[in-house]
Coordinates of C-alpha atoms and ligand atoms in Angstrom, one line a residue:
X241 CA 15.5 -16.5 -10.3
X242 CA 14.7 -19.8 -11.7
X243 CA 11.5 -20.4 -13.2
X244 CA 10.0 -24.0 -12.5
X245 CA 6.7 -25.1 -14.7
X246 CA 4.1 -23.8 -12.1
X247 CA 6.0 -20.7 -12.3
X248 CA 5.2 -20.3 -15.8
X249 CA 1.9 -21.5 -15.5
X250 CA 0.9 -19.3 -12.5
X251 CA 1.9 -16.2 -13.8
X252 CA 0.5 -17.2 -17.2
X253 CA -1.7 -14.2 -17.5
X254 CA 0.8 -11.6 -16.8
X255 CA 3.7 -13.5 -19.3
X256 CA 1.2 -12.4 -21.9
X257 CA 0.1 -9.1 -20.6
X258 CA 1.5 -6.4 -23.1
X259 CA 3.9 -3.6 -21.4
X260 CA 4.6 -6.7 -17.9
X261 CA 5.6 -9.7 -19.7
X262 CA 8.3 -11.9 -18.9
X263 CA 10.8 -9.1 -17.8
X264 CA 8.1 -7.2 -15.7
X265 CA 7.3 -10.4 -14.0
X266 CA 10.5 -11.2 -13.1
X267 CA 11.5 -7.5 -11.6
X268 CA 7.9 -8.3 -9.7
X269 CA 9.7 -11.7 -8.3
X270 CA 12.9 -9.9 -7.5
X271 CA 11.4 -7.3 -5.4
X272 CA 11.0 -6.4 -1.9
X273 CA 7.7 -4.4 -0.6
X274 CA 6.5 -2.9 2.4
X275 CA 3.5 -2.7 3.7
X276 CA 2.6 -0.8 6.9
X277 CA -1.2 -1.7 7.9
X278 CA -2.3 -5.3 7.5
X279 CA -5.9 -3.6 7.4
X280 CA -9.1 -2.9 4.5
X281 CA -6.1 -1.5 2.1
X282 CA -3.4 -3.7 2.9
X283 CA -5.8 -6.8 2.5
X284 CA -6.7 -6.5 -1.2
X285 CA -3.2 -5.2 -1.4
X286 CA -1.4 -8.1 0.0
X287 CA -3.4 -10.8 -1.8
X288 CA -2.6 -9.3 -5.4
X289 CA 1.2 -8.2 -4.5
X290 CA 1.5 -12.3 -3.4
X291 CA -0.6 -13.8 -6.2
X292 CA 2.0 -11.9 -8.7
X293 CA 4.8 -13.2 -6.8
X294 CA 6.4 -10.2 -5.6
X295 CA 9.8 -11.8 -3.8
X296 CA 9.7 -10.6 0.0
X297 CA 6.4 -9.2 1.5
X298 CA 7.0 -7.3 4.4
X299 CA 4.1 -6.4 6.6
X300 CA 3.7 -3.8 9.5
X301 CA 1.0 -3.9 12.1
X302 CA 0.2 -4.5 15.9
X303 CA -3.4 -5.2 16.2
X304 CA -5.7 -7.8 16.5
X305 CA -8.3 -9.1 14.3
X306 CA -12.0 -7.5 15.6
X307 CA -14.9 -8.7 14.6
X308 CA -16.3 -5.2 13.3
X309 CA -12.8 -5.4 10.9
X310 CA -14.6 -8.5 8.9
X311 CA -17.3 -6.4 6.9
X312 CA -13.9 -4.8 4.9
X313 CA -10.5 -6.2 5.9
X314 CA -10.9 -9.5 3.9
X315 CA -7.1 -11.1 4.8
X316 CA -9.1 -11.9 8.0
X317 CA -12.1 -15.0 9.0
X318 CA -14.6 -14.9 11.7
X319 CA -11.8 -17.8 12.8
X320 CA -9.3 -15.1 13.7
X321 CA -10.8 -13.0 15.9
X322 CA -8.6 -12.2 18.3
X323 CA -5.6 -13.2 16.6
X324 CA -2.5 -11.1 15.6
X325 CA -3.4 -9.7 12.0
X326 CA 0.1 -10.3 10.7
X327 CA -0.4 -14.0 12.0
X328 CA -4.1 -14.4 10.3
X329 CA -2.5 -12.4 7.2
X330 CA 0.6 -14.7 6.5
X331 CA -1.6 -17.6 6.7
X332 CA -3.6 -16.4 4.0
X333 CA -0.8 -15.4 1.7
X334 CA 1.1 -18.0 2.4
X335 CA -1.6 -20.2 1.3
X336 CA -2.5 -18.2 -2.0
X337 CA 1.3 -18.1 -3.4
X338 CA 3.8 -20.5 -1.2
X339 CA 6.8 -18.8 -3.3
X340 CA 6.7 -15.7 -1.4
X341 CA 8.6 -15.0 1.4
X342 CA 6.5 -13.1 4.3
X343 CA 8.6 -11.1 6.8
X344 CA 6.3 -10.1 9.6
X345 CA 7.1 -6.8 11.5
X346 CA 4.1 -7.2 14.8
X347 CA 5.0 -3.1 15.8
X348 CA 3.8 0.2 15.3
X349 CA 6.0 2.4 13.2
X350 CA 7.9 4.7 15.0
X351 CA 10.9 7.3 14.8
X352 CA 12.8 5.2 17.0
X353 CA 11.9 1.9 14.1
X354 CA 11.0 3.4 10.9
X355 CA 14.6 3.6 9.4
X356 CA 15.5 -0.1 9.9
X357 CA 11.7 -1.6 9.2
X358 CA 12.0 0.4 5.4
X359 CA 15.4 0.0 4.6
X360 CA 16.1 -2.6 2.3
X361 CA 12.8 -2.0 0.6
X362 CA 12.2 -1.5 -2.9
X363 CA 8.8 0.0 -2.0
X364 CA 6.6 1.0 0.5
X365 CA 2.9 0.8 0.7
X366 CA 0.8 2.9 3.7
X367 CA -2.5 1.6 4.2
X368 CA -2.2 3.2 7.7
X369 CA -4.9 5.2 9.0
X370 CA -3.6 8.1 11.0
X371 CA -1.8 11.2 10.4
X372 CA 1.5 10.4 12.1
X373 CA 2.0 7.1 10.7
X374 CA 1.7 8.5 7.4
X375 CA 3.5 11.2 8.2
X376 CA 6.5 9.4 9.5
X377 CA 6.3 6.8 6.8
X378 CA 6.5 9.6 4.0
X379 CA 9.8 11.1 5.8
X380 CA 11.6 8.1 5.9
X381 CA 10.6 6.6 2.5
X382 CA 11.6 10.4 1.1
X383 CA 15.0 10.2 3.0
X384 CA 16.0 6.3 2.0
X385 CA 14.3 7.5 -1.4
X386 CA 12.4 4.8 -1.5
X387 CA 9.1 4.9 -3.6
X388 CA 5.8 5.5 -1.6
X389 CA 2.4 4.3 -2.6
X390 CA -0.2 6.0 -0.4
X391 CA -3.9 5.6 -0.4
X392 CA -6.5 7.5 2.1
X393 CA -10.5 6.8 2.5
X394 CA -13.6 7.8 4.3
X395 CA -17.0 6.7 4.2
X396 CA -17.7 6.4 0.6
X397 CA -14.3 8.2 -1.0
X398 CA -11.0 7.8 -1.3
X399 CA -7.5 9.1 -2.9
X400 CA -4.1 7.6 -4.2
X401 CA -0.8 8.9 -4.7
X402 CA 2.9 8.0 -5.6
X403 CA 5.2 10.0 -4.1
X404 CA 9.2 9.6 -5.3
X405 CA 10.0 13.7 -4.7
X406 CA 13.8 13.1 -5.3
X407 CA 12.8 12.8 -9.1
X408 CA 10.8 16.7 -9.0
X409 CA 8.1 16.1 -7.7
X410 CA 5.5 16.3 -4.4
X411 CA 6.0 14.2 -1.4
X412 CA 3.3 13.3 0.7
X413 CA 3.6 16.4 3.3
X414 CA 3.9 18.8 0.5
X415 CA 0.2 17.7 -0.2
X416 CA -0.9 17.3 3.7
X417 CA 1.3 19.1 5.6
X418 CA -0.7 19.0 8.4
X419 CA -3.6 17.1 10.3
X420 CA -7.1 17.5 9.4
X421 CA -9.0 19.5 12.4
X422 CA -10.4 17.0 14.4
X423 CA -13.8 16.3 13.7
X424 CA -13.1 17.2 9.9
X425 CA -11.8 13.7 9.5
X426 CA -13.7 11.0 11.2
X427 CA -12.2 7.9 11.5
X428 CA -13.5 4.3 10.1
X429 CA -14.5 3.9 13.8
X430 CA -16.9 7.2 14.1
X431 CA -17.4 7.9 10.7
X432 CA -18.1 4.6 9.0
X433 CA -16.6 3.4 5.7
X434 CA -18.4 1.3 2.7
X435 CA -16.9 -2.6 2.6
X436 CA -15.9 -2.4 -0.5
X437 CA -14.2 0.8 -0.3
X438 CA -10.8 -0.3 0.5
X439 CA -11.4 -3.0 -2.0
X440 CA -11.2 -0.3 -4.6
X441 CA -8.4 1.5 -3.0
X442 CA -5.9 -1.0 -2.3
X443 CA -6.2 -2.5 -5.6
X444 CA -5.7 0.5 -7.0
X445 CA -2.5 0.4 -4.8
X446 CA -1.7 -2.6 -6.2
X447 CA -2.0 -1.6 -10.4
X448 CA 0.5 1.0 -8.5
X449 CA 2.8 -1.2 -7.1
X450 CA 2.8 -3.3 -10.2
X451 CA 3.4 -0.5 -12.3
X452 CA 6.8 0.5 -9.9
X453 CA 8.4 -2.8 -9.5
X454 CA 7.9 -3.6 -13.4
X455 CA 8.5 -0.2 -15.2
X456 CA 4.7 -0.6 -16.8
X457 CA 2.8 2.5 -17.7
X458 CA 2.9 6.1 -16.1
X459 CA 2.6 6.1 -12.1
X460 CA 0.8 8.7 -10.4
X461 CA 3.6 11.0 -9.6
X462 CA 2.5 14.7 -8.8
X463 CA -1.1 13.1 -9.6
X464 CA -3.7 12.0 -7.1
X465 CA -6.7 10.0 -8.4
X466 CA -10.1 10.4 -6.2
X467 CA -12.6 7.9 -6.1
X468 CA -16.4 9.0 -5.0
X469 CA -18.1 5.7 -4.5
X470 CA -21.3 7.7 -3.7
X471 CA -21.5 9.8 -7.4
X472 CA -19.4 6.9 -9.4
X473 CA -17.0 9.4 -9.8
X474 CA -12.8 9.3 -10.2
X475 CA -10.9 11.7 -11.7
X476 CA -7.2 12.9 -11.5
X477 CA -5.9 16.2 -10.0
X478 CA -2.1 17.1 -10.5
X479 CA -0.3 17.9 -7.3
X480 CA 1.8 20.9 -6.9
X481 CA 5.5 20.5 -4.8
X482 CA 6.0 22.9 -1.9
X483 CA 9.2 25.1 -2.6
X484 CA 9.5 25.1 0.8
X485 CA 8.4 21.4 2.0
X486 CA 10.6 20.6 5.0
X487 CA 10.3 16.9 3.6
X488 CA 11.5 17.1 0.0
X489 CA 12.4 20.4 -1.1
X490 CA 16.0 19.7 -0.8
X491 CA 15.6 16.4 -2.9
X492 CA 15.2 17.3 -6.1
Ligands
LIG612 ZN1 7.3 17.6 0.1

C-alpha cells in the first residue's frame, strides 16, 4: 500500500513507536477486522482501530441509537437518536480517518450468517452483550481460525481475553461454557453500567487488536485481565483449556 505525505504524517506517532513502527503500521493498514456490536465497546474500539488505519472495518449490529445509549456508547450524538448505529457509526469514522474502508453488516449474527459475515477476516472483535452472540461468534472464529478479541462488563467491572485455541490454548467456551443463571448476570439495561466502563474495556480491546494485526508484544492468550473500576483494581488470571471443550479441543 502506497504511503502518500498525510499518511506519514498521520500515523506519525505509531512510525516512531518502538516494537509498531513502520512494518506494524503497515500490517495495521493491510488488515481486515470485525466487529460485532457497534455499542459502549465497539465505540472506543472503532474510533482507535480507524484512527490507526486499519484497511477494512467491518461492523455488525441491528439496533438503533437510544437515547439512554449516549451516557456510554460515544460513536453516537443526541443527533442520532433513532438512527441505525452502523449508519451514525460510519459517519463518525469515516469522518475521523477517510482511508478506511467501512463495510456495514445491519444484522444480528446468526448460525444461518455467521460463517459468511467472518470469513475473510483477519480478526474479530465481540463487543456483544449476550451469551449466544458470543457464543456463536467464538465457534465460528475457532472454526475459520480466525483470532477472537472478547471483552465482557457489568456495572463497575469488566474482563478481556484473546482466544486463538488452534495454537494450544482456551477458546472462549472452554472459559464460559455456559450461561450465567439468570439474575446472576444483569444486563446494562437492569443492572446498570459506569460510562466510562466500556471506555476502558474496548480500548483495551484495541491495545489487543493492535498487538494481533502488528505482531507487537504478548496477547492475552490463556490470560484474562479483570478490571474493578470500583477497587482500582486489574490483574491477570491464566485460563486453563477444557480437554474436553466441544469448541476447541480438537484444534490444537
Ligand atoms: Zn474451548
Amino acid at each position: 500500500m502506497a504511503w502518500t505525505e498525510s499518511d506519514l504524517e498521520r500515523h506519525a506517532r505509531h512510525l516512531v513507536l518502538p516494537d509498531l513502527g513502520g512494518p506494524g503500521v503497515g500490517r495495521i493498514r493491510a488488515a481486515k477486522v470485525l466487529i460485532l456490536g457497534a455499542g459502549g465497546l465497539g465505540s472506543p474500539l472503532a474510533y482507535y482501530l480507524a484512527a490507526a488505519g486499519v484497511g477494512r472495518i467491518g461492523l455488525c449490529d441491528d439496533d438503533h441509537v437510544d437515547l439512554s445509549n449516549l451516557q456510554r456508547q460515544i460513536l453516537h450524538f443526541t443527533a442520532d437518536v433513532g438512527r441505525s448505529k452502523l449508519e451514525s457509526a460510519a459517519e463518525k469514522l469515516t469522518a475521523l480517518n477517510p482511508g478506511v474502508e467501512i463495510a456495514l453488516h445491519p444484522e444480528r449474527l446468526t448460525e444461518a450468517n455467521a460463517e459468511a459475515i467472518l470469513r475473510g477476516s483477519d480478526l474479530l472483535c465481540d463487543g456483544t452483550d449476550n451469551f449466544e452472540t458470543r457464543a456463536l461468534a467464538n465457534r465460528t472464529a475457532a472454526r475459520l481460525r480466525i483470532p477472537l478479541v472478547s471483552a465482557a462488563m457489568e456495572r463497575w467491572s469488566g474482563q478481556i481475553s484473546v482466544y486463538r485455541p488452534w495454537l494450544g490454548g482456551p477458546c472462549a467456551a472452554c472459559v464460559f461454557p455456559t450461561p450465567t443463571a439468570p439474575g446472576l448476570a444483569p444486563d446494562c439495561a437492569t443492572g446498570g453500567v459506569l460510562g466510562p466502563l466500556p471506555g476502558v474495556m474496548g480500548s483495551l480491546m484495541a491495545v489487543e487488536a493492535l498487538k494481533l494485526l502488528s505482531g507487537a508484544g504478548e496477547p492475552l492468550d490463556g490470560r484474562m485481565l479483570l478490571y474493578d473500576g470500583l477497587d482500582a483494581r486489574m490483574r491477570v488470571v491464566g485460563l486453563a483449556k477444557r480437554p474436553d471443550c466441544p469448541v476447541c479441543s480438537g484444534l490444537g
